[in-house]
mmCIF file of C-alpha atoms and ligand atoms in Angstrom:
data_model
loop_
_atom_site.group_PDB
_atom_site.id
_atom_site.type_symbol
_atom_site.label_atom_id
_atom_site.label_comp_id
_atom_site.label_asym_id
_atom_site.label_seq_id
_atom_site.Cartn_x
_atom_site.Cartn_y
_atom_site.Cartn_z
ATOM 1 C CA MET A 1 17.419 39.809 32.783
ATOM 2 C CA SER A 2 17.297 39.416 29.189
ATOM 3 C CA SER A 3 17.684 42.735 26.797
ATOM 4 C CA THR A 4 13.966 42.597 25.842
ATOM 5 C CA LYS A 5 13.110 43.017 29.479
ATOM 6 C CA ARG A 6 15.151 46.395 30.332
ATOM 7 C CA LEU A 7 13.580 49.438 30.372
ATOM 8 C CA LEU A 8 12.942 51.951 27.522
ATOM 9 C CA HIS A 9 13.502 55.898 27.760
ATOM 10 C CA ALA A 10 11.802 56.775 24.680
ATOM 11 C CA LEU A 11 10.752 60.250 22.709
ATOM 12 C CA ILE A 12 7.833 60.947 20.036
ATOM 13 C CA MET A 13 8.512 63.131 17.877
ATOM 14 C CA GLY A 14 6.440 64.917 14.811
ATOM 15 C CA ALA A 15 4.760 67.971 13.342
ATOM 16 C CA PRO A 16 1.678 69.065 15.079
ATOM 17 C CA GLY A 17 -1.282 66.765 14.302
ATOM 18 C CA SER A 18 1.370 64.027 13.223
ATOM 19 C CA GLY A 19 -0.608 61.350 15.260
ATOM 20 C CA LYS A 20 2.082 61.692 18.336
ATOM 21 C CA GLY A 21 -0.862 61.345 20.394
ATOM 22 C CA THR A 22 -2.804 58.801 18.723
ATOM 23 C CA VAL A 23 0.417 56.538 18.299
ATOM 24 C CA SER A 24 1.401 56.768 21.619
ATOM 25 C CA GLU A 25 -2.106 55.807 23.106
ATOM 26 C CA ARG A 26 -1.605 52.559 20.795
ATOM 27 C CA ILE A 27 2.223 52.166 22.224
ATOM 28 C CA VAL A 28 0.961 52.137 26.109
ATOM 29 C CA ARG A 29 -1.760 49.742 25.093
ATOM 30 C CA SER A 30 0.646 47.526 23.801
ATOM 31 C CA PHE A 31 3.569 48.123 25.821
ATOM 32 C CA ASP A 32 4.244 48.579 29.838
ATOM 33 C CA MET A 33 5.212 52.555 29.607
ATOM 34 C CA LEU A 34 4.081 55.415 30.972
ATOM 35 C CA HIS A 35 3.089 58.316 28.301
ATOM 36 C CA ILE A 36 3.886 61.933 29.342
ATOM 37 C CA SER A 37 2.711 64.658 26.794
ATOM 38 C CA SER A 38 3.734 68.283 27.469
ATOM 39 C CA GLY A 39 0.984 69.525 25.846
ATOM 40 C CA ASP A 40 -1.723 67.543 28.043
ATOM 41 C CA ILE A 41 0.501 68.853 30.759
ATOM 42 C CA LEU A 42 0.231 72.449 29.951
ATOM 43 C CA ARG A 43 -3.275 72.389 28.950
ATOM 44 C CA ASN A 44 -4.183 70.801 32.343
ATOM 45 C CA MET A 45 -2.781 73.640 34.055
ATOM 46 C CA ILE A 46 -4.295 76.235 31.913
ATOM 47 C CA GLN A 47 -7.502 74.630 32.703
ATOM 48 C CA GLU A 48 -6.854 74.626 36.137
ATOM 49 C CA LYS A 49 -5.651 78.175 35.992
ATOM 50 C CA THR A 50 -2.550 77.687 38.239
ATOM 51 C CA ASP A 51 0.121 80.588 38.032
ATOM 52 C CA LEU A 52 2.345 78.944 35.448
ATOM 53 C CA GLY A 53 -1.395 77.704 33.401
ATOM 54 C CA ILE A 54 -1.762 81.670 33.339
ATOM 55 C CA GLN A 55 1.596 82.472 32.365
ATOM 56 C CA VAL A 56 1.951 79.688 29.624
ATOM 57 C CA ASN A 57 -1.756 80.433 28.362
ATOM 58 C CA LYS A 58 -0.578 83.284 26.063
ATOM 59 C CA PHE A 59 1.950 81.130 24.065
ATOM 60 C CA VAL A 60 -0.092 77.978 23.811
ATOM 61 C CA SER A 61 -3.174 79.291 22.553
ATOM 62 C CA ASN A 62 -1.679 81.439 19.754
ATOM 63 C CA GLY A 63 0.455 78.439 18.921
ATOM 64 C CA GLN A 64 3.772 79.976 20.083
ATOM 65 C CA LEU A 65 6.506 77.790 21.943
ATOM 66 C CA VAL A 66 6.675 78.220 25.641
ATOM 67 C CA PRO A 67 9.617 79.632 26.298
ATOM 68 C CA ASP A 68 12.444 77.206 27.277
ATOM 69 C CA GLU A 69 12.989 78.644 31.136
ATOM 70 C CA LEU A 70 9.397 78.602 31.675
ATOM 71 C CA MET A 71 8.969 75.186 29.789
ATOM 72 C CA LEU A 72 11.170 73.610 32.325
ATOM 73 C CA LYS A 73 9.807 75.231 35.327
ATOM 74 C CA THR A 74 6.431 73.301 34.109
ATOM 75 C CA ILE A 75 7.887 69.957 33.235
ATOM 76 C CA GLY A 76 11.272 69.890 35.310
ATOM 77 C CA GLY A 77 9.629 68.091 38.132
ATOM 78 C CA GLU A 78 7.888 65.542 35.850
ATOM 79 C CA LEU A 79 11.500 64.990 34.267
ATOM 80 C CA ASN A 80 13.277 64.520 37.529
ATOM 81 C CA ARG A 81 10.618 61.878 38.742
ATOM 82 C CA LEU A 82 10.845 59.873 35.389
ATOM 83 C CA SER A 83 14.761 59.617 35.675
ATOM 84 C CA SER A 84 14.410 57.659 38.696
ATOM 85 C CA ALA A 85 11.417 55.890 37.805
ATOM 86 C CA ASP A 86 11.420 52.121 37.725
ATOM 87 C CA ARG A 87 9.466 52.152 34.684
ATOM 88 C CA SER A 88 9.741 52.672 30.626
ATOM 89 C CA TRP A 89 8.655 55.954 29.414
ATOM 90 C CA LEU A 90 7.444 57.814 26.392
ATOM 91 C CA LEU A 91 7.918 61.395 26.125
ATOM 92 C CA ASP A 92 5.713 63.369 23.869
ATOM 93 C CA GLY A 93 6.123 67.021 22.554
ATOM 94 C CA PHE A 94 9.532 67.665 24.801
ATOM 95 C CA PRO A 95 11.896 68.590 23.806
ATOM 96 C CA ARG A 96 11.088 71.329 21.399
ATOM 97 C CA THR A 97 14.064 73.075 21.221
ATOM 98 C CA LYS A 98 17.968 72.085 20.800
ATOM 99 C CA PRO A 99 18.037 73.665 24.458
ATOM 100 C CA GLN A 100 15.400 71.583 25.924
ATOM 101 C CA ALA A 101 17.094 68.345 23.956
ATOM 102 C CA LEU A 102 20.134 69.512 25.917
ATOM 103 C CA SER A 103 18.608 70.040 29.281
ATOM 104 C CA LEU A 104 16.965 66.607 28.610
ATOM 105 C CA PHE A 105 20.017 64.826 28.175
ATOM 106 C CA LYS A 106 21.258 66.019 31.370
ATOM 107 C CA ILE A 107 18.289 64.715 33.364
ATOM 108 C CA ALA A 108 17.315 61.717 31.682
ATOM 109 C CA PRO A 109 19.009 60.584 28.195
ATOM 110 C CA VAL A 110 16.902 58.710 25.777
ATOM 111 C CA GLN A 111 17.088 55.203 23.740
ATOM 112 C CA VAL A 112 15.088 55.715 21.097
ATOM 113 C CA VAL A 113 13.304 58.740 19.071
ATOM 114 C CA ILE A 114 10.258 57.877 17.457
ATOM 115 C CA SER A 115 9.912 60.484 14.608
ATOM 116 C CA LEU A 116 6.535 60.538 12.686
ATOM 117 C CA ASP A 117 6.593 61.809 9.232
ATOM 118 C CA VAL A 118 3.302 62.612 7.758
ATOM 119 C CA PRO A 119 2.796 65.467 4.827
ATOM 120 C CA PHE A 120 1.400 68.518 6.297
ATOM 121 C CA ASP A 121 -1.310 69.077 3.461
ATOM 122 C CA ILE A 122 -2.780 65.347 5.328
ATOM 123 C CA ILE A 123 -2.405 67.212 9.151
ATOM 124 C CA VAL A 124 -4.361 70.258 8.399
ATOM 125 C CA ASN A 125 -7.262 68.405 7.201
ATOM 126 C CA ARG A 126 -7.390 66.175 9.964
ATOM 127 C CA ILE A 127 -6.809 68.833 12.905
ATOM 128 C CA LYS A 128 -10.250 70.357 11.832
ATOM 129 C CA GLY A 129 -11.952 66.926 13.020
ATOM 130 C CA ARG A 130 -9.909 66.827 16.686
ATOM 131 C CA TRP A 131 -11.807 66.517 19.763
ATOM 132 C CA ILE A 132 -9.778 65.812 22.962
ATOM 133 C CA HIS A 133 -10.873 64.404 26.465
ATOM 134 C CA ALA A 134 -8.657 67.198 28.363
ATOM 135 C CA PRO A 135 -8.139 65.387 31.769
ATOM 136 C CA SER A 136 -6.761 62.241 30.320
ATOM 137 C CA GLY A 137 -5.065 63.417 26.972
ATOM 138 C CA ARG A 138 -7.355 60.969 25.152
ATOM 139 C CA VAL A 139 -7.917 62.126 21.258
ATOM 140 C CA TYR A 140 -10.609 61.834 18.870
ATOM 141 C CA ASN A 141 -11.443 62.637 15.327
ATOM 142 C CA THR A 142 -14.716 62.715 13.666
ATOM 143 C CA ASP A 143 -13.250 61.364 10.383
ATOM 144 C CA PHE A 144 -10.828 58.868 12.053
ATOM 145 C CA ASN A 145 -11.389 57.679 15.449
ATOM 146 C CA ALA A 146 -14.793 58.866 16.648
ATOM 147 C CA PRO A 147 -15.901 58.491 19.968
ATOM 148 C CA LYS A 148 -19.160 56.443 20.643
ATOM 149 C CA VAL A 149 -21.311 58.953 21.551
ATOM 150 C CA PRO A 150 -20.422 62.062 19.658
ATOM 151 C CA GLY A 151 -18.928 64.841 21.929
ATOM 152 C CA TYR A 152 -18.461 62.450 24.715
ATOM 153 C CA ASP A 153 -15.428 60.287 26.031
ATOM 154 C CA ASP A 154 -15.541 56.593 25.674
ATOM 155 C CA VAL A 155 -14.214 56.167 29.235
ATOM 156 C CA THR A 156 -15.465 58.527 31.640
ATOM 157 C CA GLY A 157 -18.470 59.548 29.582
ATOM 158 C CA GLU A 158 -17.330 63.476 30.310
ATOM 159 C CA PRO A 159 -17.628 66.183 27.514
ATOM 160 C CA LEU A 160 -14.936 66.459 24.874
ATOM 161 C CA MET A 161 -13.776 69.655 23.678
ATOM 162 C CA GLN A 162 -11.632 71.538 20.826
ATOM 163 C CA ARG A 163 -8.125 72.724 21.567
ATOM 164 C CA ASP A 164 -7.919 76.849 21.590
ATOM 165 C CA ASP A 165 -4.819 76.552 19.540
ATOM 166 C CA ASP A 166 -6.215 74.119 16.727
ATOM 167 C CA LYS A 167 -7.881 77.562 15.126
ATOM 168 C CA PRO A 168 -6.466 77.600 11.491
ATOM 169 C CA GLU A 169 -4.165 80.541 11.986
ATOM 170 C CA SER A 170 -2.385 78.863 15.207
ATOM 171 C CA VAL A 171 -2.369 75.511 13.305
ATOM 172 C CA LYS A 172 -0.318 77.220 10.651
ATOM 173 C CA LYS A 173 2.050 79.029 12.990
ATOM 174 C CA ARG A 174 2.619 75.360 14.973
ATOM 175 C CA LEU A 175 3.467 73.874 11.739
ATOM 176 C CA GLU A 176 6.091 77.098 10.415
ATOM 177 C CA ILE A 177 7.680 76.733 13.883
ATOM 178 C CA TYR A 178 8.057 73.038 13.553
ATOM 179 C CA SER A 179 9.700 73.127 10.281
ATOM 180 C CA GLU A 180 12.051 75.768 11.807
ATOM 181 C CA MET A 181 12.876 74.046 15.233
ATOM 182 C CA ALA A 182 12.704 70.376 14.384
ATOM 183 C CA GLY A 183 15.868 69.886 12.170
ATOM 184 C CA PRO A 184 18.328 70.664 14.700
ATOM 185 C CA ILE A 185 16.677 68.033 17.034
ATOM 186 C CA LEU A 186 16.464 65.497 14.807
ATOM 187 C CA GLU A 187 19.974 65.914 13.332
ATOM 188 C CA TYR A 188 20.937 65.642 17.492
ATOM 189 C CA TYR A 189 19.548 62.648 17.860
ATOM 190 C CA ALA A 190 20.389 60.907 14.207
ATOM 191 C CA GLU A 191 24.301 61.745 15.526
ATOM 192 C CA GLN A 192 23.442 59.480 18.892
ATOM 193 C CA ASN A 193 22.282 56.865 16.602
ATOM 194 C CA VAL A 194 18.891 56.771 18.439
ATOM 195 C CA LEU A 195 16.388 58.272 15.948
ATOM 196 C CA VAL A 196 14.171 56.352 13.915
ATOM 197 C CA LYS A 197 11.840 57.684 11.361
ATOM 198 C CA PHE A 198 8.314 56.185 10.520
ATOM 199 C CA SER A 199 6.720 57.650 7.223
ATOM 200 C CA GLY A 200 3.264 57.391 6.304
ATOM 201 C CA LYS A 201 -0.394 59.064 5.257
ATOM 202 C CA THR A 202 -2.039 57.524 8.036
ATOM 203 C CA THR A 203 -1.687 56.083 11.488
ATOM 204 C CA ASN A 204 -2.997 52.831 10.321
ATOM 205 C CA GLU A 205 -0.102 52.446 7.842
ATOM 206 C CA ILE A 206 2.471 53.988 10.255
ATOM 207 C CA TRP A 207 1.399 52.014 13.662
ATOM 208 C CA PRO A 208 2.691 48.516 12.340
ATOM 209 C CA GLN A 209 5.790 49.676 11.486
ATOM 210 C CA VAL A 210 6.406 51.483 15.352
ATOM 211 C CA TYR A 211 5.233 48.314 16.846
ATOM 212 C CA LYS A 212 7.233 46.133 15.160
ATOM 213 C CA TYR A 213 10.458 48.202 15.925
ATOM 214 C CA LEU A 214 9.424 48.246 19.640
ATOM 215 C CA THR A 215 9.019 44.732 19.966
ATOM 216 C CA THR A 216 12.927 44.867 19.189
ATOM 217 C CA ARG A 217 13.150 46.821 22.215
ATOM 218 C CA ILE A 218 10.626 46.027 24.841
ATOM 219 C CA GLU A 219 8.338 42.930 25.317
ATOM 220 C CA PRO A 220 4.986 43.691 24.346
ATOM 221 C CA LYS A 221 1.988 42.991 26.815
ATOM 222 C CA GLU A 222 -0.235 42.554 23.969
ATOM 223 C CA LYS A 223 -0.146 41.073 20.453
ATOM 224 C CA LEU A 224 -0.714 43.577 17.470
ATOM 225 C CA ALA A 225 -4.722 43.187 16.836
HETATM 226 P P1 LIG B 1 0.930 69.295 21.944
HETATM 227 O O1 LIG B 1 0.461 69.155 22.497
HETATM 228 O O2 LIG B 1 2.559 68.515 21.999
HETATM 229 P P2 LIG B 1 1.320 69.224 18.728
HETATM 230 O O3 LIG B 1 1.235 70.702 18.626
HETATM 231 O O4 LIG B 1 2.845 69.270 18.653
HETATM 232 O O5 LIG B 1 0.695 69.881 20.539
HETATM 233 P P3 LIG B 1 -0.807 67.724 18.686
HETATM 234 O O6 LIG B 1 -1.469 68.802 17.651
HETATM 235 O O7 LIG B 1 -1.025 67.351 19.952
HETATM 236 O O8 LIG B 1 1.168 68.099 18.393
HETATM 237 P P4 LIG B 1 -0.200 64.882 17.539
HETATM 238 O O9 LIG B 1 -0.244 64.555 19.188
HETATM 239 O O10 LIG B 1 1.003 65.157 16.908
HETATM 240 O O11 LIG B 1 -0.804 66.575 17.459
HETATM 241 O O12 LIG B 1 -1.505 64.485 16.933
HETATM 242 P P5 LIG B 1 -2.913 63.617 17.275
HETATM 243 O O13 LIG B 1 -3.464 64.839 18.327
HETATM 244 O O14 LIG B 1 -2.836 62.336 17.501
HETATM 245 O O15 LIG B 1 -3.709 63.735 15.896
HETATM 246 C C1 LIG B 1 -4.033 64.715 15.331
HETATM 247 C C2 LIG B 1 -5.582 64.352 15.064
HETATM 248 O O16 LIG B 1 -5.554 63.622 13.828
HETATM 249 C C3 LIG B 1 -6.319 63.609 15.492
HETATM 250 O O17 LIG B 1 -7.692 64.211 15.821
HETATM 251 C C4 LIG B 1 -6.263 62.154 15.603
HETATM 252 O O18 LIG B 1 -7.737 61.655 16.152
HETATM 253 C C5 LIG B 1 -6.143 62.399 13.987
HETATM 254 N N1 LIG B 1 -5.737 61.200 13.368
HETATM 255 C C6 LIG B 1 -4.843 60.574 13.883
HETATM 256 N N2 LIG B 1 -4.260 59.567 13.281
HETATM 257 C C7 LIG B 1 -5.168 59.794 11.861
HETATM 258 C C8 LIG B 1 -5.412 59.191 10.575
HETATM 259 O O19 LIG B 1 -4.613 58.462 9.805
HETATM 260 N N3 LIG B 1 -6.237 59.794 9.773
HETATM 261 C C9 LIG B 1 -7.035 60.648 10.257
HETATM 262 N N4 LIG B 1 -8.111 61.034 9.296
HETATM 263 N N5 LIG B 1 -6.938 61.119 11.497
HETATM 264 C C10 LIG B 1 -6.048 60.773 12.492
HETATM 265 O O20 LIG B 1 1.588 71.432 22.165
HETATM 266 C C11 LIG B 1 0.823 72.123 22.083
HETATM 267 C C12 LIG B 1 1.164 73.402 22.527
HETATM 268 O O21 LIG B 1 1.832 73.297 23.790
HETATM 269 C C13 LIG B 1 3.194 74.140 24.031
HETATM 270 C C14 LIG B 1 3.068 74.781 22.702
HETATM 271 O O22 LIG B 1 2.663 75.919 22.362
HETATM 272 C C15 LIG B 1 2.519 73.861 21.527
HETATM 273 O O23 LIG B 1 2.005 74.796 20.427
HETATM 274 N N6 LIG B 1 4.116 73.124 23.904
HETATM 275 C C16 LIG B 1 5.252 73.273 24.108
HETATM 276 N N7 LIG B 1 6.124 74.847 24.122
HETATM 277 C C17 LIG B 1 7.407 74.613 24.097
HETATM 278 N N8 LIG B 1 8.266 73.580 24.604
HETATM 279 C C18 LIG B 1 7.277 72.199 24.717
HETATM 280 N N9 LIG B 1 8.244 71.468 24.894
HETATM 281 C C19 LIG B 1 6.278 72.371 24.442
HETATM 282 N N10 LIG B 1 5.111 71.217 24.501
HETATM 283 C C20 LIG B 1 4.305 71.572 24.085
HETATM 284 MG MG1 LIG B 2 -0.550 65.645 20.783
#
């Protein structure tokens, strides 16, 4: 098998609103990779009001991190499934703390960490216009990638919603937590030589760089439009 056909286990990191979900959607459209978002998993549990969903809701809706032990309970099964999956995958939103990174290393080491670097003042503005389709995790923005019919998902036609944690006070808290927590994790992955940083003010500026890089690691299923 040629090296470009090998399975790729990747993470996407970046501040809240930096475009992880948006870039991930483009990655899975262009490359045969599974996208697993810890935030989407948590929001689905919260919406379904499962026992774990009720426990995590108080943290998520206030913009706080879910404690590590509880987080591992919610996502541990998914990580074990990934470790034995015969697919390339892209994990979005996990790990968020050094202990989470160490747990992930034991279950499923990663070969690439895509780090998105977008200025915070730009992020605050774009989060105000975010709408999501919660069941799929598809993400829209009234200024950037508006749905075809305002308020409804392009694929299913179901109603879109705004996230509880997109209230300005929660966004501020999430950005503060990211500034505090991300450094040690980025350092940890830099030491492993798997960290690749992509900087820009818009997703359209960042995406071609990510696409070009990933083509050096995995065969694309479609050419960049
Ligand atoms: P999440 O769900 O992981 P965050 O806070 O890390 O949430 P978020 O908010 O989902 O990240 P994103 O995915 O980086 O942001 O960004 P996005 O949704 O793609 O883009 C943001 C908006 O900008 C969208 O409206 C998009 O359309 C628009 N946009 C994109 N590009 C552009 C552009 O170029 N221009 C413009 N104008 N707009 C653009 O985590 C949520 C919570 O879950 C818990 C925590 O409570 C967390 O706060 N959680 C965990 N807790 C502990 N440990 C973990 N591992 C956890 N994972 C989740
Ligand atoms: Mg996201």
